[in-house]
Amino acid sequence: MIKVGIYGYGNLGRGIECAIKQNPDMELVAVFTRRDPSTVKILTEGVTVYKTEDALNMTDKIDVMILCGGSAKDLPEQTPYLAKYFNVVDSFDTHAKIPEHFSNVDKSCKESGRVGIISVGWDPGMFSLNRLYASCILPEGKDYTFWGKGVSQGHSDAIRRVAGVKNGKQYTIPVEKALDAVRSGENPDLTTREKHIRECFVVAEDGADLNRIEKEIKEMPNYFADYDTTVHFISEEELQKNHSGIPHGGFVIRSGKTGWNKENNHIIEYSLKLDSNPEFTASVIVAYARACYKMSKEGQCGCKTVFDIAPCYLSLLSGEEIRKNML
Amino acid sequence: MIKVGIYGYGNLGRGIECAIKQNPDMELVAVFTRRDPSTVKILTEGVTVYKTEDALNMTDKIDVMILCGGSAKDLPEQTPYLAKYFNVVDSFDTHAKIPEHFSNVDKSCKESGRVGIISVGWDPGMFSLNRLYASCILPEGKDYTFWGKGVSQGHSDAIRRVAGVKNGKQYTIPVEKALDAVRSGENPDLTTREKHIRECFVVAEDGADLNRIEKEIKEMPNYFADYDTTVHFISEEELQKNHSGIPHGGFVIRSGKTGWNKENNHIIEYSLKLDSNPEFTASVIVAYARACYKMSKEGQCGCKTVFDIAPCYLSLLSGEEIRKNML
């Protein structure tokens, strides 16, 4: 059994807990929280919730520590720190800061002899893998990533910061016409506005100026100004009833040419349609936690990403079994 | 530069030649044929066509030998034989015999200290990879592979063996309704007939009994009897004009559940739409030829499949570059 610890227990941590239950070679041994452990109720019977400070007492009881904190403030500190004591996996997703994070985690891992896998999930993660595979197969081509339909946490937060807004949810939606143009092989150049639309469901405070709120949202720089944005005002009840899920998904499409005179076109498309963004992300992470364990057992160490890990490491099955059943 | 040899020069060999031209770190150094070399015209200027027997004189001039023979008779002999002298890549696609082929190639590679990568292409190959990744991420789920729309060589050959048939092409087409049912997450059990239809374009000999030909095709066991098959009689000119391409493609879809009570559904879909089946297969093989070269340079040896190879090995770019640009 692979003994797993969860460090941070929000939506992602709960997703990890659920995913561990679906993998018969894994066992949850501890959850660590910054909150008062007595206030944190988890789903798995018989597993103790500890304070984060207690983690270092359990270095011999945990094969892989899965970090479930945020990318903005938690992971840049936590992953390099914990990699000094544990094999670790995180879902660090600030694309621009990945090189720096990689280097920090690698340094800790090289000192401790542990394996650290960073930026695991679907983007970064499975989408990155598909961008890499497709670009290696079709070097003369172009790739496109579309996100959605799904809830963007950052954009929903931005809506809720507008004066007069009580609550809100934002959906990122790929533009069907743009998807079709990409799939046709015409390699279009697409502006931000042409690729995605943004749909907002807003609960306004009583008596708030709806026109002003709508205008403020639509003109918000970075978040909405570059997109065609629609704003729907709804009641809190309707928001809870119809918009409480956390679905997401998207598409990675590469269109490329082959042939002596580039006469043939090819489309590679990878897509996800997810009822629960955090649970799917967690499922990817747990598969890579298995890889982390296996690589560590082999004596490997250092920081890795999805690019560095042979697919067979993710599987519970032997090389023989996967060749026989899946090749 | 990675020095590549092509062993066998049919549609696949020509595809390899085209793909090498698209990869700036690769160079075609020789083509080997069982035919009289003077009768084989290749596309690349300045490259010599040799007899297959001459290959063993060139073990120090070729970094990777790409085998382009057939899976039925050529590769079971050629790959284990050439792996005694070269790093090799093949596209062996007889699914049931992969374990045996793997073991034969592995034995040769272990003796010679070379790397052999077998069963590279899209199925087996990219489709296999997607079945593996998706099943590791969503262990409680089901996966579906659909092929087409595309030309099946085996089924086209079967048509041409019917008495009174001069020429013919067969398209395998996935049933849209079945695709939709899978994408909806209902995890349907699908019969052979429900998954694919077969469409045949047949050129009959003058005066042949068309009803008898149609009946014989539709009732042919293994090939057509289990499918809804349509037969169109057309002229040789029309066949040449509209059906001379070799398109193919398909879908690998996994539908799976997550959540403490399996309350959330997820769909992972990978699809290919290919103008030229052999050129796309060749493009995948050439990317894995790079991996073969890099792994051999690292001192690895033995037989590998796509499951055993970390994605970064396929890329021309450094680890730093792919982390920065694709993660």
CSV table of C-alpha atoms in Angstrom, one decimal, chain A residues 14 17-19 21-23 43-45 95 98-99 102 118-119 123-140 143 183-184 257-277 279-280 283-284 287-288 290 303 305-316 319-320 322-327, chain B residues 14 17-19 21-23 43-45 95 98-99 102 118-119 123-140 143 183-184 257-277 279-280 283-284 287-288 290 303 305-316 319-320 322-327:
chain,number,residue,atom,x,y,z
A,14,ARG,CA,-11.4,16.5,-0.4
A,17,GLU,CA,-9.5,11.9,-0.4
A,18,CYS,CA,-12.2,10.6,-2.8
A,19,ALA,CA,-9.6,9.6,-5.4
A,21,LYS,CA,-10.7,5.6,-2.2
A,22,GLN,CA,-10.9,4.6,-5.9
A,23,ASN,CA,-7.3,3.3,-6.0
A,43,LEU,CA,-14.8,11.6,5.0
A,44,THR,CA,-12.5,8.7,5.7
A,45,GLU,CA,-13.2,6.8,8.9
A,95,HIS,CA,2.4,29.2,-15.5
A,98,ILE,CA,6.9,27.3,-13.0
A,99,PRO,CA,10.6,27.5,-13.9
A,102,PHE,CA,10.8,23.8,-10.4
A,118,ILE,CA,4.9,19.7,-9.6
A,119,SER,CA,2.1,21.3,-11.7
A,123,ASP,CA,-3.8,22.6,-17.2
A,124,PRO,CA,-1.0,22.5,-16.3
A,125,GLY,CA,-1.0,18.7,-16.6
A,126,MET,CA,-2.9,16.7,-19.1
A,127,PHE,CA,-3.3,19.7,-21.5
A,128,SER,CA,0.4,20.3,-21.3
A,129,LEU,CA,1.1,16.7,-22.2
A,130,ASN,CA,-1.2,16.9,-25.1
A,131,ARG,CA,0.5,20.1,-26.4
A,132,LEU,CA,3.8,18.4,-26.1
A,133,TYR,CA,2.9,15.1,-27.8
A,134,ALA,CA,1.0,16.8,-30.6
A,135,SER,CA,3.7,19.3,-31.3
A,136,CYS,CA,6.4,16.5,-31.5
A,137,ILE,CA,4.3,14.5,-33.9
A,138,LEU,CA,3.3,17.4,-36.1
A,139,PRO,CA,6.2,19.8,-35.9
A,140,GLU,CA,4.8,22.0,-38.7
A,143,ASP,CA,-1.9,24.4,-31.4
A,183,ARG,CA,-10.9,21.8,-36.6
A,184,SER,CA,-11.2,22.6,-40.3
A,257,LYS,CA,0.7,19.3,-42.2
A,258,THR,CA,2.6,16.4,-43.5
A,259,GLY,CA,3.8,15.2,-46.9
A,260,TRP,CA,6.7,16.2,-49.2
A,261,ASN,CA,4.8,19.4,-50.2
A,262,LYS,CA,2.7,19.6,-47.0
A,263,GLU,CA,-0.2,18.4,-49.0
A,264,ASN,CA,-2.0,16.5,-46.1
A,265,ASN,CA,-3.6,18.0,-43.0
A,266,HIS,CA,-4.1,16.3,-39.6
A,267,ILE,CA,-6.1,17.3,-36.6
A,268,ILE,CA,-5.3,16.0,-33.1
A,269,GLU,CA,-7.9,16.9,-30.5
A,270,TYR,CA,-8.0,16.3,-26.8
A,271,SER,CA,-10.9,17.4,-24.7
A,272,LEU,CA,-12.2,17.2,-21.2
A,273,LYS,CA,-15.8,17.6,-20.0
A,274,LEU,CA,-15.7,17.6,-16.2
A,275,ASP,CA,-18.5,17.7,-13.7
A,276,SER,CA,-16.1,18.6,-10.9
A,277,ASN,CA,-12.9,20.5,-11.7
A,279,GLU,CA,-12.2,16.1,-8.2
A,280,PHE,CA,-10.7,15.6,-11.7
A,283,SER,CA,-7.7,12.2,-9.8
A,284,VAL,CA,-4.8,13.2,-12.0
A,287,ALA,CA,-2.2,8.8,-10.4
A,288,TYR,CA,1.0,10.9,-10.4
A,290,ARG,CA,1.7,6.5,-7.6
A,303,CYS,CA,11.9,17.6,-9.3
A,305,THR,CA,6.8,17.3,-14.3
A,306,VAL,CA,4.3,15.3,-16.3
A,307,PHE,CA,6.8,15.6,-19.2
A,308,ASP,CA,9.5,13.6,-17.4
A,309,ILE,CA,7.4,10.6,-16.3
A,310,ALA,CA,6.8,7.6,-18.5
A,311,PRO,CA,3.1,6.8,-18.6
A,312,CYS,CA,3.6,3.2,-17.2
A,313,TYR,CA,4.5,4.7,-13.8
A,314,LEU,CA,0.9,6.0,-13.4
A,315,SER,CA,-0.6,2.5,-13.6
A,316,LEU,CA,-1.3,-0.1,-10.9
A,319,GLY,CA,4.3,-3.6,-17.9
A,320,GLU,CA,3.2,-7.0,-19.2
A,322,ILE,CA,-0.7,-2.9,-19.9
A,323,ARG,CA,1.0,-4.2,-23.1
A,324,LYS,CA,-1.4,-7.1,-23.3
A,325,ASN,CA,-4.6,-5.1,-22.5
A,326,MET,CA,-4.0,-1.5,-23.7
A,327,LEU,CA,-1.4,-1.4,-26.4
B,14,ARG,CA,7.8,7.4,-47.9
B,17,GLU,CA,11.1,10.2,-45.5
B,18,CYS,CA,8.7,13.2,-45.5
B,19,ALA,CA,8.6,13.4,-41.7
B,21,LYS,CA,12.4,16.5,-43.7
B,22,GLN,CA,10.2,18.3,-41.1
B,23,ASN,CA,12.6,17.5,-38.2
B,43,LEU,CA,12.3,11.8,-52.8
B,44,THR,CA,15.4,13.0,-51.0
B,45,GLU,CA,18.3,14.1,-53.2
B,95,HIS,CA,-2.4,-6.6,-31.1
B,98,ILE,CA,2.6,-7.9,-29.2
B,99,PRO,CA,3.7,-9.7,-26.0
B,102,PHE,CA,8.1,-7.6,-27.4
B,118,ILE,CA,7.8,-1.4,-31.0
B,119,SER,CA,4.2,-0.8,-32.0
B,123,ASP,CA,-3.3,2.4,-32.8
B,124,PRO,CA,-1.3,0.9,-31.3
B,125,GLY,CA,0.5,4.1,-30.3
B,126,MET,CA,-1.3,7.3,-29.4
B,127,PHE,CA,-4.6,5.6,-28.9
B,128,SER,CA,-2.9,3.1,-26.5
B,129,LEU,CA,-1.3,6.0,-24.6
B,130,ASN,CA,-4.7,7.7,-24.2
B,131,ARG,CA,-6.3,4.5,-23.0
B,132,LEU,CA,-3.6,4.2,-20.4
B,133,TYR,CA,-3.6,7.8,-19.2
B,134,ALA,CA,-7.4,8.0,-19.0
B,135,SER,CA,-7.8,4.7,-17.2
B,136,CYS,CA,-5.2,5.7,-14.6
B,137,ILE,CA,-6.9,9.0,-14.0
B,138,LEU,CA,-10.4,7.6,-13.8
B,139,PRO,CA,-10.0,4.1,-12.5
B,140,GLU,CA,-13.8,3.7,-12.1
B,143,ASP,CA,-13.3,3.3,-22.3
B,183,ARG,CA,-20.1,11.2,-24.5
B,184,SER,CA,-23.3,11.6,-22.5
B,257,LYS,CA,-17.0,8.7,-12.1
B,258,THR,CA,-15.4,10.5,-9.1
B,259,GLY,CA,-16.7,11.7,-5.7
B,260,TRP,CA,-17.3,10.0,-2.4
B,261,ASN,CA,-20.5,8.5,-3.8
B,262,LYS,CA,-19.5,8.6,-7.5
B,263,GLU,CA,-21.7,11.6,-8.0
B,264,ASN,CA,-19.6,13.3,-10.6
B,265,ASN,CA,-19.0,12.2,-14.2
B,266,HIS,CA,-16.1,13.1,-16.5
B,267,ILE,CA,-15.4,12.6,-20.1
B,268,ILE,CA,-11.9,12.4,-21.6
B,269,GLU,CA,-11.8,12.3,-25.3
B,270,TYR,CA,-8.9,12.0,-27.8
B,271,SER,CA,-9.6,12.1,-31.5
B,272,LEU,CA,-7.6,12.1,-34.7
B,273,LYS,CA,-8.7,13.3,-38.1
B,274,LEU,CA,-6.0,12.3,-40.6
B,275,ASP,CA,-5.7,13.1,-44.3
B,276,SER,CA,-3.1,10.4,-44.7
B,277,ASN,CA,-2.9,7.4,-42.4
B,279,GLU,CA,2.1,9.9,-43.1
B,280,PHE,CA,0.6,10.4,-39.6
B,283,SER,CA,5.2,11.3,-38.0
B,284,VAL,CA,4.6,9.5,-34.7
B,287,ALA,CA,9.2,11.4,-32.9
B,288,TYR,CA,9.8,8.1,-31.2
B,290,ARG,CA,14.3,10.7,-31.5
B,303,CYS,CA,12.6,-3.2,-25.8
B,305,THR,CA,6.7,0.7,-26.0
B,306,VAL,CA,5.1,4.1,-25.9
B,307,PHE,CA,4.1,3.3,-22.3
B,308,ASP,CA,7.8,3.2,-21.2
B,309,ILE,CA,8.9,6.5,-22.6
B,310,ALA,CA,8.7,9.8,-20.8
B,311,PRO,CA,7.1,12.4,-23.2
B,312,CYS,CA,10.1,14.8,-23.0
B,313,TYR,CA,12.2,12.2,-25.0
B,314,LEU,CA,10.1,13.0,-28.0
B,315,SER,CA,11.0,16.6,-28.1
B,316,LEU,CA,13.8,18.5,-29.8
B,319,GLY,CA,13.5,20.2,-20.4
B,320,GLU,CA,13.7,23.9,-19.5
B,322,ILE,CA,9.3,22.7,-22.7
B,323,ARG,CA,8.5,23.6,-19.1
B,324,LYS,CA,8.6,27.2,-20.0
B,325,ASN,CA,6.6,27.0,-23.2
B,326,MET,CA,4.2,24.1,-22.9
B,327,LEU,CA,3.5,23.3,-19.2
